[in-house]
Coordinates of C-alpha atoms and ligand atoms in Angstrom, one line a residue:
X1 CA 137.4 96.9 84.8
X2 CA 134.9 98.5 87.5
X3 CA 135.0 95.3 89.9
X4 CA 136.7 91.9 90.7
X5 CA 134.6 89.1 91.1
X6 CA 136.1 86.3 93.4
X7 CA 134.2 82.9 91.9
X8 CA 134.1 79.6 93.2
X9 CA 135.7 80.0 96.8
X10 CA 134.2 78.5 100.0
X11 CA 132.7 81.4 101.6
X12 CA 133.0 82.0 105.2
X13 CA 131.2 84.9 106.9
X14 CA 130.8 84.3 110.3
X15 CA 128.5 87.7 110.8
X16 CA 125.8 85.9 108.5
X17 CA 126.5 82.0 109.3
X18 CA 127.4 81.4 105.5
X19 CA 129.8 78.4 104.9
X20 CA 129.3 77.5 101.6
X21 CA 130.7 77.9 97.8
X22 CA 129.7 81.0 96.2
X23 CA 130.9 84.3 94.3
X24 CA 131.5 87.5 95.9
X25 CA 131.3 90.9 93.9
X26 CA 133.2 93.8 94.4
X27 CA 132.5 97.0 93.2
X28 CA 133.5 100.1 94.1
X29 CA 135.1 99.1 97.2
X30 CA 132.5 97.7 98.7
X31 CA 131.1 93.8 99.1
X32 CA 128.3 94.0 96.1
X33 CA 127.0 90.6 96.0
X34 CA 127.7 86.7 97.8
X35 CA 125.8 84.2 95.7
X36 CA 125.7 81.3 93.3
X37 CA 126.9 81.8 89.6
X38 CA 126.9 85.6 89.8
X39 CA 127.7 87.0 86.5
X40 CA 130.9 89.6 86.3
X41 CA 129.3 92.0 84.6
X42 CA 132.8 93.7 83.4
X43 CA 134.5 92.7 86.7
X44 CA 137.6 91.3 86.7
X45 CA 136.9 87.4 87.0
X46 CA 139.3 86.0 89.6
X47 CA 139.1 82.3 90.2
X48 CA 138.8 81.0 94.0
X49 CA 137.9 77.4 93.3
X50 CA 139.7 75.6 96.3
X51 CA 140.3 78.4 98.3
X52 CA 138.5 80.1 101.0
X53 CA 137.1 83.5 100.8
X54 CA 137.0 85.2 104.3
X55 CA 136.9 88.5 105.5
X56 CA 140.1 90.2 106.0
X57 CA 141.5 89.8 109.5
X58 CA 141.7 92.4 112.5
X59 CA 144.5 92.4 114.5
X60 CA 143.3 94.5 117.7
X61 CA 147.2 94.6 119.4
X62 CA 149.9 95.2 117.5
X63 CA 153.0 97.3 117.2
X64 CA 154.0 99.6 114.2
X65 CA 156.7 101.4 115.9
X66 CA 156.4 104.6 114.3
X67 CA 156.2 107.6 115.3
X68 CA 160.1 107.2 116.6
X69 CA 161.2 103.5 116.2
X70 CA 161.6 103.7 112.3
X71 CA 164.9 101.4 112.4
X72 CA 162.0 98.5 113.9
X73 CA 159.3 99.3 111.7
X74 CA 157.1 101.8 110.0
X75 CA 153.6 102.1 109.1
X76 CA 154.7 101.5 105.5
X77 CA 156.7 98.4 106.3
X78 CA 154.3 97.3 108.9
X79 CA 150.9 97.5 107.4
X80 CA 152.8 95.6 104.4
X81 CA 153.5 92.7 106.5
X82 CA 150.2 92.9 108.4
X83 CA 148.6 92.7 104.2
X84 CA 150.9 89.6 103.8
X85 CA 149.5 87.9 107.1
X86 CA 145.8 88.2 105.7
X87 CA 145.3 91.8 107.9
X88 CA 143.2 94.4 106.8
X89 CA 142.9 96.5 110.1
X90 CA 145.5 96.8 112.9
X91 CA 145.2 98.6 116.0
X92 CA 149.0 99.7 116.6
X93 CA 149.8 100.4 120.5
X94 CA 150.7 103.8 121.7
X95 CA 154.2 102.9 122.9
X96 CA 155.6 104.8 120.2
X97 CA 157.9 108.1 120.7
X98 CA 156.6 110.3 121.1
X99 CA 153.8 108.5 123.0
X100 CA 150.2 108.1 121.4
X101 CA 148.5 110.3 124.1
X102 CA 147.3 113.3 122.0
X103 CA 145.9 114.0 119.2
X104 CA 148.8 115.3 117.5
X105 CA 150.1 111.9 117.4
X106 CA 147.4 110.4 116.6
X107 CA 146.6 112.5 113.9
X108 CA 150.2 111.6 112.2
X109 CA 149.8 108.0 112.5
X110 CA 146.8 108.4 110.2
X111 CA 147.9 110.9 108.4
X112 CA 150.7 108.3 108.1
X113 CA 148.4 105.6 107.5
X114 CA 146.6 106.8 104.6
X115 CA 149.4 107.8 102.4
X116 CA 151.6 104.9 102.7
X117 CA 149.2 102.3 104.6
X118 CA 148.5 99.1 103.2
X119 CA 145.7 98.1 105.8
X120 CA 143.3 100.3 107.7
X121 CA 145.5 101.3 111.4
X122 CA 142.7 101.9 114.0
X123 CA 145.3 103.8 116.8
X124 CA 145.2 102.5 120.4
X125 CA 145.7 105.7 122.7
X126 CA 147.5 105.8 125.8
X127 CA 145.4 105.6 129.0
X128 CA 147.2 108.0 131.6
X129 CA 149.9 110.3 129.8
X130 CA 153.6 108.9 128.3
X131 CA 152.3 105.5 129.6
X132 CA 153.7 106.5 133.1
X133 CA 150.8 105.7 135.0
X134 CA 150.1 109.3 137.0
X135 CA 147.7 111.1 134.9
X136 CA 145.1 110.0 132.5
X137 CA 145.2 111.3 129.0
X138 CA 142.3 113.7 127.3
X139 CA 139.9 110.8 126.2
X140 CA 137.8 112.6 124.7
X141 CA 140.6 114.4 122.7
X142 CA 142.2 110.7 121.8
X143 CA 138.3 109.8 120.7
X144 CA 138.0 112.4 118.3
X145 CA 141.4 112.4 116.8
X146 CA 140.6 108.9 115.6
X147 CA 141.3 106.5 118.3
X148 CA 139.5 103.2 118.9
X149 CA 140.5 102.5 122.3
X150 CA 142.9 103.4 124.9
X151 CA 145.8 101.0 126.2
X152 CA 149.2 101.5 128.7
X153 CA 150.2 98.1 126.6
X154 CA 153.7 97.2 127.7
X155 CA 152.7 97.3 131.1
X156 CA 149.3 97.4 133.1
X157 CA 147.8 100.1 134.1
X158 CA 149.4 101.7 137.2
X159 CA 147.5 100.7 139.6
X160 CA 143.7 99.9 141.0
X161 CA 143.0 103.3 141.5
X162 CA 144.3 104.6 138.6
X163 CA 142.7 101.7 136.3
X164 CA 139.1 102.3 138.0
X165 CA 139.1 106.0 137.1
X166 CA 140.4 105.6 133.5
X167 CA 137.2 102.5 133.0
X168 CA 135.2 105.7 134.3
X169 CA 135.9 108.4 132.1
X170 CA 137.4 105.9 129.0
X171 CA 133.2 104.6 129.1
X172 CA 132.3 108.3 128.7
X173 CA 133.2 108.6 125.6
X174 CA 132.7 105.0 124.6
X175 CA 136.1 104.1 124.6
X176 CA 137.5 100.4 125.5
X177 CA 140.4 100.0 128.1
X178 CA 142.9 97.2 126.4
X179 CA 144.8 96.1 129.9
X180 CA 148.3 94.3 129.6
X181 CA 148.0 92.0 132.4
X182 CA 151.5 92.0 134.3
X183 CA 152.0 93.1 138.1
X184 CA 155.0 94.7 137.8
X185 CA 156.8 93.7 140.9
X186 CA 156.4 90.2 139.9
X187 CA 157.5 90.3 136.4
X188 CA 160.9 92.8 137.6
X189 CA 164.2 91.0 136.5
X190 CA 162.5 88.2 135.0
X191 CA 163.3 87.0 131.7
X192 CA 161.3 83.8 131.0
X193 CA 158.4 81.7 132.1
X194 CA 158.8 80.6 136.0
X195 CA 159.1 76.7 136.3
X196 CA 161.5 74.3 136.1
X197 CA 162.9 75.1 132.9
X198 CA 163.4 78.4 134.3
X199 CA 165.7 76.9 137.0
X200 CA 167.2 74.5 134.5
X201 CA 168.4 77.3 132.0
X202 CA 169.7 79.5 135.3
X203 CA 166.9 82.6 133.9
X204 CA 164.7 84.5 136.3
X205 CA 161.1 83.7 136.2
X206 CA 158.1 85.3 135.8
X207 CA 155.5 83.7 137.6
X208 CA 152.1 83.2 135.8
X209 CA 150.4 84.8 139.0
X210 CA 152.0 88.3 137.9
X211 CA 149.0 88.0 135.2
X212 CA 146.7 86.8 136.8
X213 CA 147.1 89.5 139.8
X214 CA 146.2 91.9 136.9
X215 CA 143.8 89.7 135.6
X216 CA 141.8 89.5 138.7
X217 CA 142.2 92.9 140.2
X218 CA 140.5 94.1 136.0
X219 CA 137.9 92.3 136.5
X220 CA 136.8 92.7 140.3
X221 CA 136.9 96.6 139.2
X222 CA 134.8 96.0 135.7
X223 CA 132.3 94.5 137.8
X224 CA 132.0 96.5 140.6
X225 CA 131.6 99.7 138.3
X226 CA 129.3 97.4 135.7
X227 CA 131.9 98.4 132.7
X228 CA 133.6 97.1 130.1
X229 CA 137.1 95.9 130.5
X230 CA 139.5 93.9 127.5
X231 CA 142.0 91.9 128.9
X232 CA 144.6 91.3 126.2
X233 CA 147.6 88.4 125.3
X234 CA 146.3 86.1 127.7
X235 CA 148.8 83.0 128.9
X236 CA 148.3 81.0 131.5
X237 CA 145.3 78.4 132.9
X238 CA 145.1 80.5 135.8
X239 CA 143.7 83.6 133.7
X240 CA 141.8 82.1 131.4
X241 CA 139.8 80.1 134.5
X242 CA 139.1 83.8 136.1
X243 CA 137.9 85.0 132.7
X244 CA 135.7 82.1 132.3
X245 CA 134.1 82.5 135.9
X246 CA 133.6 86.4 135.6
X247 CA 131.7 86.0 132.1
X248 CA 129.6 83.6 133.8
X249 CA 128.3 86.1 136.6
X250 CA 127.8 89.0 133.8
X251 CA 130.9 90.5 133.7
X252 CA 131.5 92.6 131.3
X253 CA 135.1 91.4 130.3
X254 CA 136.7 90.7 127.0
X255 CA 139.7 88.7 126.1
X256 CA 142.3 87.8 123.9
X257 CA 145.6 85.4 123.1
X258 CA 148.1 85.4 121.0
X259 CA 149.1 82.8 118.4
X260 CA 152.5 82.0 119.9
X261 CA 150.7 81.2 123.3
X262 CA 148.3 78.5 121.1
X263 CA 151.4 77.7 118.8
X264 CA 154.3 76.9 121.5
X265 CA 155.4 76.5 125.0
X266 CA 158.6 77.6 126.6
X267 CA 160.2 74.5 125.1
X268 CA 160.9 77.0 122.0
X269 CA 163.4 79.0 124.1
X270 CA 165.9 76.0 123.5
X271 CA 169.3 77.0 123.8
X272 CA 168.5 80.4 124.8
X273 CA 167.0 82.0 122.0
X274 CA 166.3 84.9 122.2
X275 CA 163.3 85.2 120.0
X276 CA 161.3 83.1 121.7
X277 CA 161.5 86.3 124.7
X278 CA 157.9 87.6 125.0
X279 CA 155.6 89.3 127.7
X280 CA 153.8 87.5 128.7
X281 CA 156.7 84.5 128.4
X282 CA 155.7 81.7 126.9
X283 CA 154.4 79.1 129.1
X284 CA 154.6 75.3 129.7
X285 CA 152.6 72.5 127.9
X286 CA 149.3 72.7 130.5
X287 CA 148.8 76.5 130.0
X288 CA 149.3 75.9 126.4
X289 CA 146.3 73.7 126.2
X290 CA 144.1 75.8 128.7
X291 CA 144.2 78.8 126.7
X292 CA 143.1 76.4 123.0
X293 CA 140.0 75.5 125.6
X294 CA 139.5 78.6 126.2
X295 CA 139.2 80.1 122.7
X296 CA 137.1 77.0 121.9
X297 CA 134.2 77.6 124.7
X298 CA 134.5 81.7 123.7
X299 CA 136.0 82.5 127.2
X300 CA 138.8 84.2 125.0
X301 CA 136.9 86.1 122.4
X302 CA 139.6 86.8 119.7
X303 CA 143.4 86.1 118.9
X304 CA 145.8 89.2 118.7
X305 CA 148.9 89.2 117.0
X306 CA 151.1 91.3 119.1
X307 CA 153.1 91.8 116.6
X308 CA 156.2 93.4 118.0
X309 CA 158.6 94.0 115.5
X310 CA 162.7 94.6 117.0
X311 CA 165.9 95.3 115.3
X312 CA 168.8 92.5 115.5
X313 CA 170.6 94.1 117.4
X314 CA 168.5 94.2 120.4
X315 CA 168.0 89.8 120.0
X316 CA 171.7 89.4 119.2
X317 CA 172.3 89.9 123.3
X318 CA 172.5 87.6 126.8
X319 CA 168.9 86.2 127.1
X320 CA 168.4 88.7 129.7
X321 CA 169.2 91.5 128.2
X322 CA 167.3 91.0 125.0
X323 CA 164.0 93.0 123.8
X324 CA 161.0 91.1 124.6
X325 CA 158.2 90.6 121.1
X326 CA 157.7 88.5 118.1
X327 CA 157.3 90.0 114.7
X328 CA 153.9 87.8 114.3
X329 CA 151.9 89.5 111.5
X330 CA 153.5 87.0 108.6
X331 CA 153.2 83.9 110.9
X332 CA 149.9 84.3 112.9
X333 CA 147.6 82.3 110.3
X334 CA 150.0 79.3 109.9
X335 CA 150.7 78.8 113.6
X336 CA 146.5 79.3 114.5
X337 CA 145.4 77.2 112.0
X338 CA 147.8 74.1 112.4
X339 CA 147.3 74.5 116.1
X340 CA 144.1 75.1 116.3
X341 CA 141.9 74.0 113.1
X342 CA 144.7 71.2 111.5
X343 CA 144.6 69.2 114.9
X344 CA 140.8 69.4 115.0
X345 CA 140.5 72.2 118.3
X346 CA 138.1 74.2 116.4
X347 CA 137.0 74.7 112.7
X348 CA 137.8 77.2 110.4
X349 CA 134.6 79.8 110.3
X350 CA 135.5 79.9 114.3
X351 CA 139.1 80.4 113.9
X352 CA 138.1 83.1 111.2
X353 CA 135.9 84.8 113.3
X354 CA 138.7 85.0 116.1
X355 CA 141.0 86.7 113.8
X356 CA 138.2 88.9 111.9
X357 CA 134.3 89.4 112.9
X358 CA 135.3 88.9 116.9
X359 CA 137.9 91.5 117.3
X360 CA 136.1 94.0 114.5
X361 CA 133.0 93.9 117.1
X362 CA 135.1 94.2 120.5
X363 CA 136.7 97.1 119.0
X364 CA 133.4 98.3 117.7
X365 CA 133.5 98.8 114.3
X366 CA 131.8 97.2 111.3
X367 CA 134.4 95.4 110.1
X368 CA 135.1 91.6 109.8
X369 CA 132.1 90.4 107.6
X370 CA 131.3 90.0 103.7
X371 CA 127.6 91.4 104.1
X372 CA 126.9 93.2 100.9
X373 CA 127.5 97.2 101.5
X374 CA 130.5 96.3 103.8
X375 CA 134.1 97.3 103.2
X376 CA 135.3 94.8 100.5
X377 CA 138.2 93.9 103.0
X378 CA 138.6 90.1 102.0
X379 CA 141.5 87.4 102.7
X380 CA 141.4 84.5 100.8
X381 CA 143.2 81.6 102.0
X382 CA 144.5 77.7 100.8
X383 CA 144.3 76.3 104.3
X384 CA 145.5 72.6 102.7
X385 CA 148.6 74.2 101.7
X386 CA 152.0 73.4 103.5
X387 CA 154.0 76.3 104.8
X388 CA 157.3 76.5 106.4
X389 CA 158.2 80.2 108.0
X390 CA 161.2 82.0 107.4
X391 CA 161.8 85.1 108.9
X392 CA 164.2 86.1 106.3
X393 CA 161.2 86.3 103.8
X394 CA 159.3 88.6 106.2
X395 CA 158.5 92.3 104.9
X396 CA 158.4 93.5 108.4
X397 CA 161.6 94.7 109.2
X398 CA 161.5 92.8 112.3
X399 CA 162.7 89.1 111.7
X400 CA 162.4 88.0 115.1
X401 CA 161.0 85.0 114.9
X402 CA 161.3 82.0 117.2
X403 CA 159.5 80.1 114.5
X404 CA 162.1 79.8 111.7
X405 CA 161.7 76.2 110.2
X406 CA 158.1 75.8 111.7
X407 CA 156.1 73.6 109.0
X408 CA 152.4 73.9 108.9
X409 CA 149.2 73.7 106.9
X410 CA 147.7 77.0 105.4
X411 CA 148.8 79.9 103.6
X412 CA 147.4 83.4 102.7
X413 CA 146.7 83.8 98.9
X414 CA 145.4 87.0 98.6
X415 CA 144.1 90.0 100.5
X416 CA 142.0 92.6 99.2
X417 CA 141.4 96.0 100.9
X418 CA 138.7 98.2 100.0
X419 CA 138.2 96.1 97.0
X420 CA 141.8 96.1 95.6
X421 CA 144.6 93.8 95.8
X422 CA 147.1 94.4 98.0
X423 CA 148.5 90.8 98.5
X424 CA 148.2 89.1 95.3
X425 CA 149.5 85.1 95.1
X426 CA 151.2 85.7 98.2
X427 CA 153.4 88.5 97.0
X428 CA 152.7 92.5 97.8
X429 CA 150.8 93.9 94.9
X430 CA 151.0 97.8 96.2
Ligands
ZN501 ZN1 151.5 93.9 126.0

């Protein structure tokens, strides 16, 4: 067999505005044809009648953990999990150890990637040098080793100073600055969202001004300098208002959220569990809704899984002491499209092109779409179909999940990268 042809799906490419029933044909890696009644030609036939054919998604945050936290993850285990969640392409943060900020380690993680990878990693590198904030890393050196953009993630950039002059040389080179919005002496000691709930369950709270401090001080800089800026996991009402104003005026700022921040509120922490611990915390019921509105009028341009993956060990602790992060690459399609397309927010070509076309472009490569001569990076999905998660069925190694027992509409079937299965009826295939 020299091809697969996927027949009868509902096609959705949001690059071309096609929503309709049609074939796709795969050969040699690539997308050959989309069109009515396509013959196979000596392709494997593969029936999609009932399903939707999409392009794979792109996760632009997550967190692979290797280089140095094997026992959480590895690229192996991670990009396996990513393929089971309907990703093709991750962008793994450089908070690894040893750091992402040369190309030595950059070079490993592919290296790492393309031996034992089952999705494409695009490296984040690390904006000033071990993510301490004092010194800004060789760009141009990140750039060519293979990095898409450059991020402190875990915390925000150091400080104004230092996050003007890395949006000045990072735009030499073309790179994008990913900023995790928290103002560190806001967020220190905190351990959940700051409100009533906070005071209820005796935890100390992290006010949602800590991001939007960030939030504001990113995008007064972007537009004073006329650059680029992506402002990434996005919470609260408060940020996603500042985004929305700043777009209006031309600024030249990008966001995203997360699915736990469209699929929950701090509710989920319950009886202090500690997989429901995140940074940004999850928030309460209005900041919930704010940020749906705000990936439904495009003032957040894409959803990010933040996949942060954790060994049980560091959940199985007092709330405050716990590790913050939700393994999220097996869960994000479920929670996003029974938030957001299942209660009628948004359809599913937009939520596709938030998890796929959207990030591919802020990232600045040509993935996300089903044109004929792209990657044949495809997902296809049963959105009618019911799904209840369980972390214990999870092939990242992290199960931290705060939504064991969640039941929701849509599943992924398969995923294809580069024209071969690597999910195939919702089981690993590599
Ligand atoms: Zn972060």
């Amino acid at each position: 067999m020299s091809g697969i042809l996927l027949k009868g799906g509902r096609v959705i490419d949001p690059a071309r505005g096609l929503d309709g029933v049609a074939d796709v044909l795969i050969r040699d890696g690539m997308i050959a044809e989309v069109g009515a009644d396509l013959s196979a030609h000596g392709s494997e036939p593969v029936d999609a009648a009932g399903f939707v054919v999409a392009p794979g998604f792109v996760d632009m945050h997550c967190h692979l953990r290797e280089p140095g936290h094997e026992y959480k993850e590895t690229i192996a285990t991670g990009t396996r999990a990513a393929a089971l969640g309907g990703f093709t392409a991750v962008a793994p943060m450089a908070n690894t150890e040893p750091v992402n900020d040369n190309a030595a380690v950059t070079a490993f993680i592919l290296d790492r990637a393309r031996r034992e990878g089952a999705a494409r990693v695009l490296p984040v590198g690390a904006v000033t040098k071990g993510l301490l904030g004092r010194e800004l890393t060789q760009m141009g050196e990140l750039k060519a080793a293979g990095c898409v953009a450059l991020s402190d993630d875990g915390h925000a950039v150091s400080t104004a100073r230092m996050m003007r002059l890395a949006l000045q040389y990072a735009s030499q080179f073309g790179l994008l600055v990913i900023d995790h919005c928290e103002e560190p002496t806001l967020t220190q000691g905190g351990a959940m969202n700051e409100g009533v709930l906070s005071t209820i369950l005796g935890l100390a709270g992290i006010p949602g001004a800590a991001e939007e401090i960030i939030v504001a001080r990113d995008i007064a800089l972007a537009a004073s300098l006329g650059l680029r800026v992506h402002l990434t996991h996005l919470s609260t009402a408060g940020s996603v208002a500042l985004v929305r104003e700043a777009k209006a005026r031309g600024v030249r700022v990008t966001a995203d959220t997360c699915p736990h921040y469209v699929a929950a509120t701090e509710a989920l922490i319950g009886d202090y569990d500690t997989n429901a611990k995140v940074n940004p915390p999850l928030r309460g019921e209005a900041d919930r809704a704010a940020v749906i509105a705000g990936l439904v009028d495009g003032t957040l341009d894409c959803i990010a899984t933040d996949h942060a993956p954790h060994h049980a060990d560091e959940k199985n602790v007092e709330f405050d002491l716990a590790a913050n992060g939700i393994s999220g690459f097996e869960s994000a399609f479920t929670l996003c499209h029974t938030a957001l397309v299942a209660s009628d927010a948004m359809t599913l070509p937009a939520l596709i092109e938030k998890m796929s076309l959207a990030p591919a472009r802020v990232l600045g490569t040509r993935l996300g779409t089903l044109t004929p001569g792209a990657a044949a990076d495809i997902v296809v999905l049963d959105p009618g179909a019911s799904s209840v998660i369980d972390p214990d069925t999870f092939c990242s190694k992290g199960k931290n999940s705060p939504f064991r027992g969640f039941a929701g509409k849509g599943r992924v079937v398969h995923t294809l990268l580069g024209g071969r299965f690597v999910v195939r009826d919702g089981a690993l295939a590599v």
